Amino acid sequence: MLNFRKTLSNWVDREGYEGGNDLREDALITLGLYHVLGLVLTLEHLANLVGYNNLTSKAFRTLPLDLRKEGILTYRFNGTGKSRIKIAALTPQGWQVARSLGVPSERPATNGGAQEWIRRLLTTNNEIAMFNLLLEGNGSQSGIPRSTLCSMMGYSRPDSKGFRNPLSSLQKLGLIRQETEGGIKTVVLTDISSPHGHSDGSI
């Protein structure tokens, strides 16, 4: 797990803010950054980003409940049955609070800038490696066959944990989608990774 909370100060232009010292502020800033980029943030991923292994960690458990009571946080759900996941999102009031904490109001002006933000919002080295391989391998246009991407990651089987977990994480975040054509499963980056199209010279 990457130490994400300490990197928050790289985004926030606010005197005295160092990142990683206040769980509530760090969570709100993280939610704000995901909001700006258009990324989907599961409640579990939020817990991971601010330093907790699961939602039941005592220090984290009460935070989303308190934020909901304050009208700052809301939930929605993606999927059904066992694949149903809880998504955390800021309310309009929550977005104003995040802005007051120093969250930028707009995403970077170039694809390269947006992609660097995304790398810093990922939680494992395997997620970053997969994201980079997709960017370098035309994943934002025609995509990469899943079996090929698996080999590029250094795994022989797509059900290997080191491949399956980052693939699942990037899909939950809304960064990739998986398509099947002619019996071949392909991994494609969504437009979130290239919000300005391909005219700015970035990938």
mmCIF file of N, CA, C and O in Angstrom, residues 35-115:
data_model
loop_
_atom_site.group_PDB
_atom_site.id
_atom_site.type_symbol
_atom_site.label_atom_id
_atom_site.label_comp_id
_atom_site.label_asym_id
_atom_site.label_seq_id
_atom_site.Cartn_x
_atom_site.Cartn_y
_atom_site.Cartn_z
ATOM 1 N N HIS A 35 -13.779 13.923 -7.268
ATOM 2 C CA HIS A 35 -14.884 14.658 -7.887
ATOM 3 C C HIS A 35 -14.388 15.472 -9.087
ATOM 4 O O HIS A 35 -15.014 15.468 -10.156
ATOM 5 N N VAL A 36 -13.276 16.162 -8.921
ATOM 6 C CA VAL A 36 -12.735 16.993 -9.997
ATOM 7 C C VAL A 36 -12.395 16.149 -11.222
ATOM 8 O O VAL A 36 -12.679 16.527 -12.362
ATOM 9 N N LEU A 37 -11.783 14.994 -10.994
ATOM 10 C CA LEU A 37 -11.349 14.142 -12.110
ATOM 11 C C LEU A 37 -12.472 13.313 -12.710
ATOM 12 O O LEU A 37 -12.326 12.774 -13.802
ATOM 13 N N GLY A 38 -13.589 13.177 -11.991
ATOM 14 C CA GLY A 38 -14.686 12.358 -12.482
ATOM 15 C C GLY A 38 -14.517 10.887 -12.170
ATOM 16 O O GLY A 38 -15.172 10.035 -12.770
ATOM 17 N N LEU A 39 -13.635 10.565 -11.214
ATOM 18 C CA LEU A 39 -13.407 9.173 -10.828
ATOM 19 C C LEU A 39 -14.474 8.712 -9.842
ATOM 20 O O LEU A 39 -15.000 9.502 -9.057
ATOM 21 N N VAL A 40 -14.771 7.429 -9.893
ATOM 22 C CA VAL A 40 -15.694 6.811 -8.949
ATOM 23 C C VAL A 40 -14.882 6.379 -7.717
ATOM 24 O O VAL A 40 -13.823 5.772 -7.852
ATOM 25 N N LEU A 41 -15.361 6.687 -6.538
ATOM 26 C CA LEU A 41 -14.642 6.348 -5.309
ATOM 27 C C LEU A 41 -15.510 5.457 -4.431
ATOM 28 O O LEU A 41 -16.512 5.898 -3.879
ATOM 29 N N THR A 42 -15.137 4.179 -4.343
ATOM 30 C CA THR A 42 -15.863 3.292 -3.438
ATOM 31 C C THR A 42 -15.486 3.637 -2.001
ATOM 32 O O THR A 42 -14.396 4.151 -1.730
ATOM 33 N N LEU A 43 -16.386 3.334 -1.095
ATOM 34 C CA LEU A 43 -16.114 3.624 0.313
ATOM 35 C C LEU A 43 -14.885 2.839 0.787
ATOM 36 O O LEU A 43 -14.064 3.347 1.553
ATOM 37 N N GLU A 44 -14.752 1.608 0.305
ATOM 38 C CA GLU A 44 -13.592 0.790 0.680
ATOM 39 C C GLU A 44 -12.291 1.420 0.181
ATOM 40 O O GLU A 44 -11.276 1.440 0.887
ATOM 41 N N HIS A 45 -12.312 1.947 -1.046
ATOM 42 C CA HIS A 45 -11.115 2.569 -1.610
ATOM 43 C C HIS A 45 -10.755 3.841 -0.838
ATOM 44 O O HIS A 45 -9.575 4.132 -0.612
ATOM 45 N N LEU A 46 -11.782 4.593 -0.411
ATOM 46 C CA LEU A 46 -11.526 5.779 0.407
ATOM 47 C C LEU A 46 -10.812 5.374 1.697
ATOM 48 O O LEU A 46 -9.841 6.021 2.108
ATOM 49 N N ALA A 47 -11.283 4.301 2.332
ATOM 50 C CA ALA A 47 -10.639 3.823 3.557
ATOM 51 C C ALA A 47 -9.182 3.469 3.292
ATOM 52 O O ALA A 47 -8.285 3.830 4.068
ATOM 53 N N ASN A 48 -8.921 2.774 2.179
ATOM 54 C CA ASN A 48 -7.547 2.400 1.823
ATOM 55 C C ASN A 48 -6.678 3.637 1.613
ATOM 56 O O ASN A 48 -5.533 3.683 2.077
ATOM 57 N N LEU A 49 -7.201 4.623 0.913
ATOM 58 C CA LEU A 49 -6.430 5.815 0.591
ATOM 59 C C LEU A 49 -6.009 6.587 1.844
ATOM 60 O O LEU A 49 -4.921 7.155 1.893
ATOM 61 N N VAL A 50 -6.875 6.617 2.840
ATOM 62 C CA VAL A 50 -6.541 7.380 4.040
ATOM 63 C C VAL A 50 -5.912 6.506 5.115
ATOM 64 O O VAL A 50 -5.771 6.923 6.269
ATOM 65 N N GLY A 51 -5.492 5.283 4.718
ATOM 66 C CA GLY A 51 -4.615 4.501 5.579
ATOM 67 C C GLY A 51 -5.215 3.346 6.340
ATOM 68 O O GLY A 51 -4.579 2.824 7.259
ATOM 69 N N TYR A 52 -6.423 2.886 5.964
ATOM 70 C CA TYR A 52 -7.058 1.786 6.695
ATOM 71 C C TYR A 52 -7.324 0.614 5.760
ATOM 72 O O TYR A 52 -7.687 0.795 4.596
ATOM 73 N N ASN A 53 -7.144 -0.596 6.282
ATOM 74 C CA ASN A 53 -7.247 -1.796 5.453
ATOM 75 C C ASN A 53 -8.680 -2.168 5.113
ATOM 76 O O ASN A 53 -8.927 -2.834 4.115
ATOM 77 N N ASN A 54 -9.630 -1.774 5.943
ATOM 78 C CA ASN A 54 -11.020 -2.135 5.657
ATOM 79 C C ASN A 54 -11.970 -1.133 6.309
ATOM 80 O O ASN A 54 -11.568 -0.291 7.120
ATOM 81 N N LEU A 55 -13.241 -1.278 5.960
ATOM 82 C CA LEU A 55 -14.255 -0.316 6.409
ATOM 83 C C LEU A 55 -14.557 -0.427 7.892
ATOM 84 O O LEU A 55 -15.134 0.493 8.473
ATOM 85 N N THR A 56 -14.209 -1.563 8.499
ATOM 86 C CA THR A 56 -14.561 -1.772 9.901
ATOM 87 C C THR A 56 -13.484 -1.282 10.868
ATOM 88 O O THR A 56 -13.638 -1.402 12.082
ATOM 89 N N SER A 57 -12.390 -0.735 10.322
ATOM 90 C CA SER A 57 -11.356 -0.175 11.201
ATOM 91 C C SER A 57 -11.996 0.888 12.102
ATOM 92 O O SER A 57 -12.693 1.784 11.622
ATOM 93 N N LYS A 58 -11.751 0.782 13.396
ATOM 94 C CA LYS A 58 -12.446 1.630 14.362
ATOM 95 C C LYS A 58 -12.265 3.116 14.065
ATOM 96 O O LYS A 58 -13.211 3.903 14.142
ATOM 97 N N ALA A 59 -11.041 3.517 13.716
ATOM 98 C CA ALA A 59 -10.766 4.942 13.486
ATOM 99 C C ALA A 59 -11.487 5.479 12.261
ATOM 100 O O ALA A 59 -11.788 6.671 12.188
ATOM 101 N N PHE A 60 -11.773 4.601 11.277
ATOM 102 C CA PHE A 60 -12.423 5.053 10.049
ATOM 103 C C PHE A 60 -13.935 4.893 10.109
ATOM 104 O O PHE A 60 -14.668 5.660 9.494
ATOM 105 N N ARG A 61 -14.399 3.908 10.838
ATOM 106 C CA ARG A 61 -15.786 3.461 10.777
ATOM 107 C C ARG A 61 -16.799 4.576 10.998
ATOM 108 O O ARG A 61 -17.825 4.652 10.317
ATOM 109 N N THR A 62 -16.525 5.459 11.954
ATOM 110 C CA THR A 62 -17.504 6.507 12.276
ATOM 111 C C THR A 62 -17.431 7.698 11.329
ATOM 112 O O THR A 62 -18.378 8.497 11.283
ATOM 113 N N LEU A 63 -16.333 7.813 10.582
ATOM 114 C CA LEU A 63 -16.160 9.005 9.741
ATOM 115 C C LEU A 63 -17.272 9.166 8.707
ATOM 116 O O LEU A 63 -17.906 10.229 8.643
ATOM 117 N N PRO A 64 -17.537 8.163 7.839
ATOM 118 C CA PRO A 64 -18.605 8.366 6.841
ATOM 119 C C PRO A 64 -19.971 8.591 7.469
ATOM 120 O O PRO A 64 -20.790 9.337 6.918
ATOM 121 N N LEU A 65 -20.216 7.985 8.623
ATOM 122 C CA LEU A 65 -21.492 8.200 9.302
ATOM 123 C C LEU A 65 -21.627 9.653 9.729
ATOM 124 O O LEU A 65 -22.686 10.282 9.538
ATOM 125 N N ASP A 66 -20.564 10.200 10.291
ATOM 126 C CA ASP A 66 -20.593 11.603 10.724
ATOM 127 C C ASP A 66 -20.745 12.549 9.539
ATOM 128 O O ASP A 66 -21.499 13.531 9.601
ATOM 129 N N LEU A 67 -20.039 12.268 8.447
ATOM 130 C CA LEU A 67 -20.113 13.138 7.268
ATOM 131 C C LEU A 67 -21.515 13.115 6.652
ATOM 132 O O LEU A 67 -21.991 14.137 6.157
ATOM 133 N N ARG A 68 -22.154 11.970 6.699
ATOM 134 C CA ARG A 68 -23.535 11.888 6.189
ATOM 135 C C ARG A 68 -24.486 12.695 7.069
ATOM 136 O O ARG A 68 -25.377 13.391 6.561
ATOM 137 N N LYS A 69 -24.305 12.601 8.376
ATOM 138 C CA LYS A 69 -25.160 13.365 9.291
ATOM 139 C C LYS A 69 -25.013 14.872 9.063
ATOM 140 O O LYS A 69 -25.962 15.633 9.218
ATOM 141 N N GLU A 70 -23.812 15.293 8.677
ATOM 142 C CA GLU A 70 -23.555 16.715 8.422
ATOM 143 C C GLU A 70 -24.053 17.160 7.050
ATOM 144 O O GLU A 70 -23.991 18.347 6.718
ATOM 145 N N GLY A 71 -24.518 16.210 6.230
ATOM 146 C CA GLY A 71 -24.987 16.551 4.892
ATOM 147 C C GLY A 71 -23.862 16.761 3.900
ATOM 148 O O GLY A 71 -24.058 17.364 2.835
ATOM 149 N N ILE A 72 -22.673 16.248 4.216
ATOM 150 C CA ILE A 72 -21.495 16.452 3.375
ATOM 151 C C ILE A 72 -21.265 15.284 2.426
ATOM 152 O O ILE A 72 -20.764 15.467 1.317
ATOM 153 N N LEU A 73 -21.649 14.088 2.864
ATOM 154 C CA LEU A 73 -21.390 12.866 2.110
ATOM 155 C C LEU A 73 -22.689 12.174 1.779
ATOM 156 O O LEU A 73 -23.640 12.194 2.566
ATOM 157 N N THR A 74 -22.725 11.559 0.588
ATOM 158 C CA THR A 74 -23.869 10.745 0.209
ATOM 159 C C THR A 74 -23.372 9.439 -0.398
ATOM 160 O O THR A 74 -22.198 9.329 -0.766
ATOM 161 N N TYR A 75 -24.249 8.452 -0.475
ATOM 162 C CA TYR A 75 -23.902 7.156 -1.058
ATOM 163 C C TYR A 75 -24.770 6.885 -2.279
ATOM 164 O O TYR A 75 -25.901 7.349 -2.379
ATOM 165 N N ARG A 76 -24.219 6.126 -3.180
ATOM 166 C CA ARG A 76 -25.016 5.488 -4.218
ATOM 167 C C ARG A 76 -24.416 4.114 -4.446
ATOM 168 O O ARG A 76 -23.345 3.795 -3.945
ATOM 169 N N PHE A 77 -25.117 3.277 -5.202
ATOM 170 C CA PHE A 77 -24.663 1.902 -5.381
ATOM 171 C C PHE A 77 -24.520 1.574 -6.861
ATOM 172 O O PHE A 77 -25.352 1.982 -7.675
ATOM 173 N N ASN A 78 -23.455 0.854 -7.183
ATOM 174 C CA ASN A 78 -23.240 0.335 -8.532
ATOM 175 C C ASN A 78 -23.357 -1.178 -8.505
ATOM 176 O O ASN A 78 -22.862 -1.830 -7.585
ATOM 177 N N GLY A 79 -23.977 -1.737 -9.543
ATOM 178 C CA GLY A 79 -24.080 -3.185 -9.645
ATOM 179 C C GLY A 79 -25.218 -3.745 -8.817
ATOM 180 O O GLY A 79 -25.964 -3.021 -8.149
ATOM 181 N N THR A 80 -25.354 -5.068 -8.881
ATOM 182 C CA THR A 80 -26.406 -5.762 -8.146
ATOM 183 C C THR A 80 -25.822 -7.024 -7.514
ATOM 184 O O THR A 80 -24.762 -7.508 -7.905
ATOM 185 N N GLY A 81 -26.542 -7.561 -6.543
ATOM 186 C CA GLY A 81 -26.130 -8.815 -5.921
ATOM 187 C C GLY A 81 -24.755 -8.725 -5.277
ATOM 188 O O GLY A 81 -24.396 -7.729 -4.649
ATOM 189 N N LYS A 82 -23.950 -9.776 -5.479
ATOM 190 C CA LYS A 82 -22.617 -9.834 -4.874
ATOM 191 C C LYS A 82 -21.674 -8.768 -5.443
ATOM 192 O O LYS A 82 -20.686 -8.418 -4.805
ATOM 193 N N SER A 83 -21.974 -8.289 -6.655
ATOM 194 C CA SER A 83 -21.095 -7.292 -7.284
ATOM 195 C C SER A 83 -21.488 -5.855 -6.923
ATOM 196 O O SER A 83 -20.900 -4.897 -7.416
ATOM 197 N N ARG A 84 -22.489 -5.711 -6.047
ATOM 198 C CA ARG A 84 -22.965 -4.389 -5.649
ATOM 199 C C ARG A 84 -21.914 -3.704 -4.779
ATOM 200 O O ARG A 84 -21.438 -4.265 -3.801
ATOM 201 N N ILE A 85 -21.527 -2.482 -5.140
ATOM 202 C CA ILE A 85 -20.519 -1.757 -4.386
ATOM 203 C C ILE A 85 -21.060 -0.387 -3.985
ATOM 204 O O ILE A 85 -21.845 0.228 -4.696
ATOM 205 N N LYS A 86 -20.622 0.075 -2.808
ATOM 206 C CA LYS A 86 -21.076 1.360 -2.272
ATOM 207 C C LYS A 86 -20.125 2.464 -2.723
ATOM 208 O O LYS A 86 -18.918 2.385 -2.516
ATOM 209 N N ILE A 87 -20.689 3.495 -3.353
ATOM 210 C CA ILE A 87 -19.916 4.620 -3.868
ATOM 211 C C ILE A 87 -20.090 5.813 -2.937
ATOM 212 O O ILE A 87 -21.207 6.168 -2.555
ATOM 213 N N ALA A 88 -18.979 6.442 -2.579
ATOM 214 C CA ALA A 88 -19.015 7.641 -1.741
ATOM 215 C C ALA A 88 -18.883 8.875 -2.629
ATOM 216 O O ALA A 88 -18.064 8.898 -3.543
ATOM 217 N N ALA A 89 -19.692 9.879 -2.367
ATOM 218 C CA ALA A 89 -19.638 11.110 -3.165
ATOM 219 C C ALA A 89 -19.987 12.308 -2.301
ATOM 220 O O ALA A 89 -20.749 12.201 -1.333
ATOM 221 N N LEU A 90 -19.423 13.452 -2.660
ATOM 222 C CA LEU A 90 -19.729 14.686 -1.958
ATOM 223 C C LEU A 90 -21.081 15.235 -2.396
ATOM 224 O O LEU A 90 -21.439 15.174 -3.568
ATOM 225 N N THR A 91 -21.809 15.784 -1.461
ATOM 226 C CA THR A 91 -22.997 16.563 -1.788
ATOM 227 C C THR A 91 -22.524 17.949 -2.248
ATOM 228 O O THR A 91 -21.344 18.287 -2.107
ATOM 229 N N PRO A 92 -23.414 18.792 -2.807
ATOM 230 C CA PRO A 92 -23.002 20.161 -3.149
ATOM 231 C C PRO A 92 -22.388 20.899 -1.951
ATOM 232 O O PRO A 92 -21.404 21.624 -2.094
ATOM 233 N N GLN A 93 -22.963 20.682 -0.769
ATOM 234 C CA GLN A 93 -22.406 21.297 0.438
ATOM 235 C C GLN A 93 -21.007 20.739 0.716
ATOM 236 O O GLN A 93 -20.083 21.475 1.076
ATOM 237 N N GLY A 94 -20.843 19.418 0.514
ATOM 238 C CA GLY A 94 -19.550 18.793 0.733
ATOM 239 C C GLY A 94 -18.492 19.306 -0.225
ATOM 240 O O GLY A 94 -17.319 19.478 0.151
ATOM 241 N N TRP A 95 -18.891 19.561 -1.471
ATOM 242 C CA TRP A 95 -17.952 20.100 -2.453
ATOM 243 C C TRP A 95 -17.475 21.485 -2.040
ATOM 244 O O TRP A 95 -16.292 21.818 -2.174
ATOM 245 N N GLN A 96 -18.363 22.289 -1.509
ATOM 246 C CA GLN A 96 -17.965 23.614 -1.040
ATOM 247 C C GLN A 96 -16.980 23.508 0.131
ATOM 248 O O GLN A 96 -16.013 24.287 0.216
ATOM 249 N N VAL A 97 -17.195 22.541 1.010
ATOM 250 C CA VAL A 97 -16.265 22.330 2.121
ATOM 251 C C VAL A 97 -14.901 21.890 1.583
ATOM 252 O O VAL A 97 -13.856 22.389 2.016
ATOM 253 N N ALA A 98 -14.902 20.970 0.617
ATOM 254 C CA ALA A 98 -13.645 20.505 0.030
ATOM 255 C C ALA A 98 -12.894 21.658 -0.633
ATOM 256 O O ALA A 98 -11.665 21.776 -0.506
ATOM 257 N N ARG A 99 -13.621 22.526 -1.325
ATOM 258 C CA ARG A 99 -12.988 23.688 -1.956
ATOM 259 C C ARG A 99 -12.372 24.599 -0.893
ATOM 260 O O ARG A 99 -11.274 25.125 -1.072
ATOM 261 N N SER A 100 -13.064 24.760 0.228
ATOM 262 C CA SER A 100 -12.545 25.626 1.292
ATOM 263 C C SER A 100 -11.285 25.041 1.926
ATOM 264 O O SER A 100 -10.485 25.766 2.526
ATOM 265 N N LEU A 101 -11.102 23.728 1.766
ATOM 266 C CA LEU A 101 -9.917 23.058 2.307
ATOM 267 C C LEU A 101 -8.740 23.093 1.333
ATOM 268 O O LEU A 101 -7.660 22.584 1.641
ATOM 269 N N GLY A 102 -8.961 23.659 0.142
ATOM 270 C CA GLY A 102 -7.863 23.826 -0.797
ATOM 271 C C GLY A 102 -7.911 22.956 -2.022
ATOM 272 O O GLY A 102 -6.960 22.930 -2.815
ATOM 273 N N VAL A 103 -8.999 22.209 -2.243
ATOM 274 C CA VAL A 103 -9.102 21.371 -3.434
ATOM 275 C C VAL A 103 -9.256 22.257 -4.669
ATOM 276 O O VAL A 103 -10.095 23.163 -4.682
ATOM 277 N N PRO A 104 -8.452 22.033 -5.720
ATOM 278 C CA PRO A 104 -8.584 22.837 -6.944
ATOM 279 C C PRO A 104 -9.976 22.683 -7.551
ATOM 280 O O PRO A 104 -10.605 21.628 -7.444
ATOM 281 N N SER A 105 -10.454 23.730 -8.188
ATOM 282 C CA SER A 105 -11.809 23.687 -8.754
ATOM 283 C C SER A 105 -11.847 23.019 -10.118
ATOM 284 O O SER A 105 -12.915 22.627 -10.593
ATOM 285 N N GLU A 106 -10.703 22.895 -10.774
ATOM 286 C CA GLU A 106 -10.665 22.316 -12.119
ATOM 287 C C GLU A 106 -9.556 21.281 -12.225
ATOM 288 O O GLU A 106 -8.542 21.350 -11.528
ATOM 289 N N ARG A 107 -9.743 20.338 -13.134
ATOM 290 C CA ARG A 107 -8.719 19.333 -13.407
ATOM 291 C C ARG A 107 -7.558 19.976 -14.162
ATOM 292 O O ARG A 107 -7.706 21.094 -14.688
ATOM 293 N N PRO A 108 -6.407 19.308 -14.246
ATOM 294 C CA PRO A 108 -5.269 19.865 -14.982
ATOM 295 C C PRO A 108 -5.630 20.181 -16.432
ATOM 296 O O PRO A 108 -6.543 19.573 -17.013
ATOM 297 N N ALA A 109 -4.887 21.099 -17.021
ATOM 298 C CA ALA A 109 -5.202 21.609 -18.361
ATOM 299 C C ALA A 109 -4.743 20.684 -19.479
ATOM 300 O O ALA A 109 -5.061 20.921 -20.639
ATOM 301 N N THR A 110 -3.981 19.641 -19.168
ATOM 302 C CA THR A 110 -3.507 18.711 -20.192
ATOM 303 C C THR A 110 -3.821 17.282 -19.777
ATOM 304 O O THR A 110 -4.017 16.994 -18.584
ATOM 305 N N ASN A 111 -3.837 16.381 -20.755
ATOM 306 C CA ASN A 111 -4.019 14.969 -20.438
ATOM 307 C C ASN A 111 -2.896 14.465 -19.543
ATOM 308 O O ASN A 111 -3.131 13.703 -18.606
ATOM 309 N N GLY A 112 -1.668 14.882 -19.848
ATOM 310 C CA GLY A 112 -0.535 14.444 -19.057
ATOM 311 C C GLY A 112 -0.679 14.838 -17.592
ATOM 312 O O GLY A 112 -0.354 14.058 -16.696
ATOM 313 N N GLY A 113 -1.181 16.052 -17.362
ATOM 314 C CA GLY A 113 -1.401 16.504 -15.996
ATOM 315 C C GLY A 113 -2.471 15.685 -15.297
ATOM 316 O O GLY A 113 -2.334 15.307 -14.128
ATOM 317 N N ALA A 114 -3.571 15.390 -15.999
ATOM 318 C CA ALA A 114 -4.648 14.578 -15.434
ATOM 319 C C ALA A 114 -4.156 13.170 -15.126
ATOM 320 O O ALA A 114 -4.495 12.585 -14.096
ATOM 321 N N GLN A 115 -3.343 12.624 -16.029
ATOM 322 C CA GLN A 115 -2.816 11.274 -15.824
ATOM 323 C C GLN A 115 -1.883 11.202 -14.619
ATOM 324 O O GLN A 115 -1.876 10.208 -13.884
#
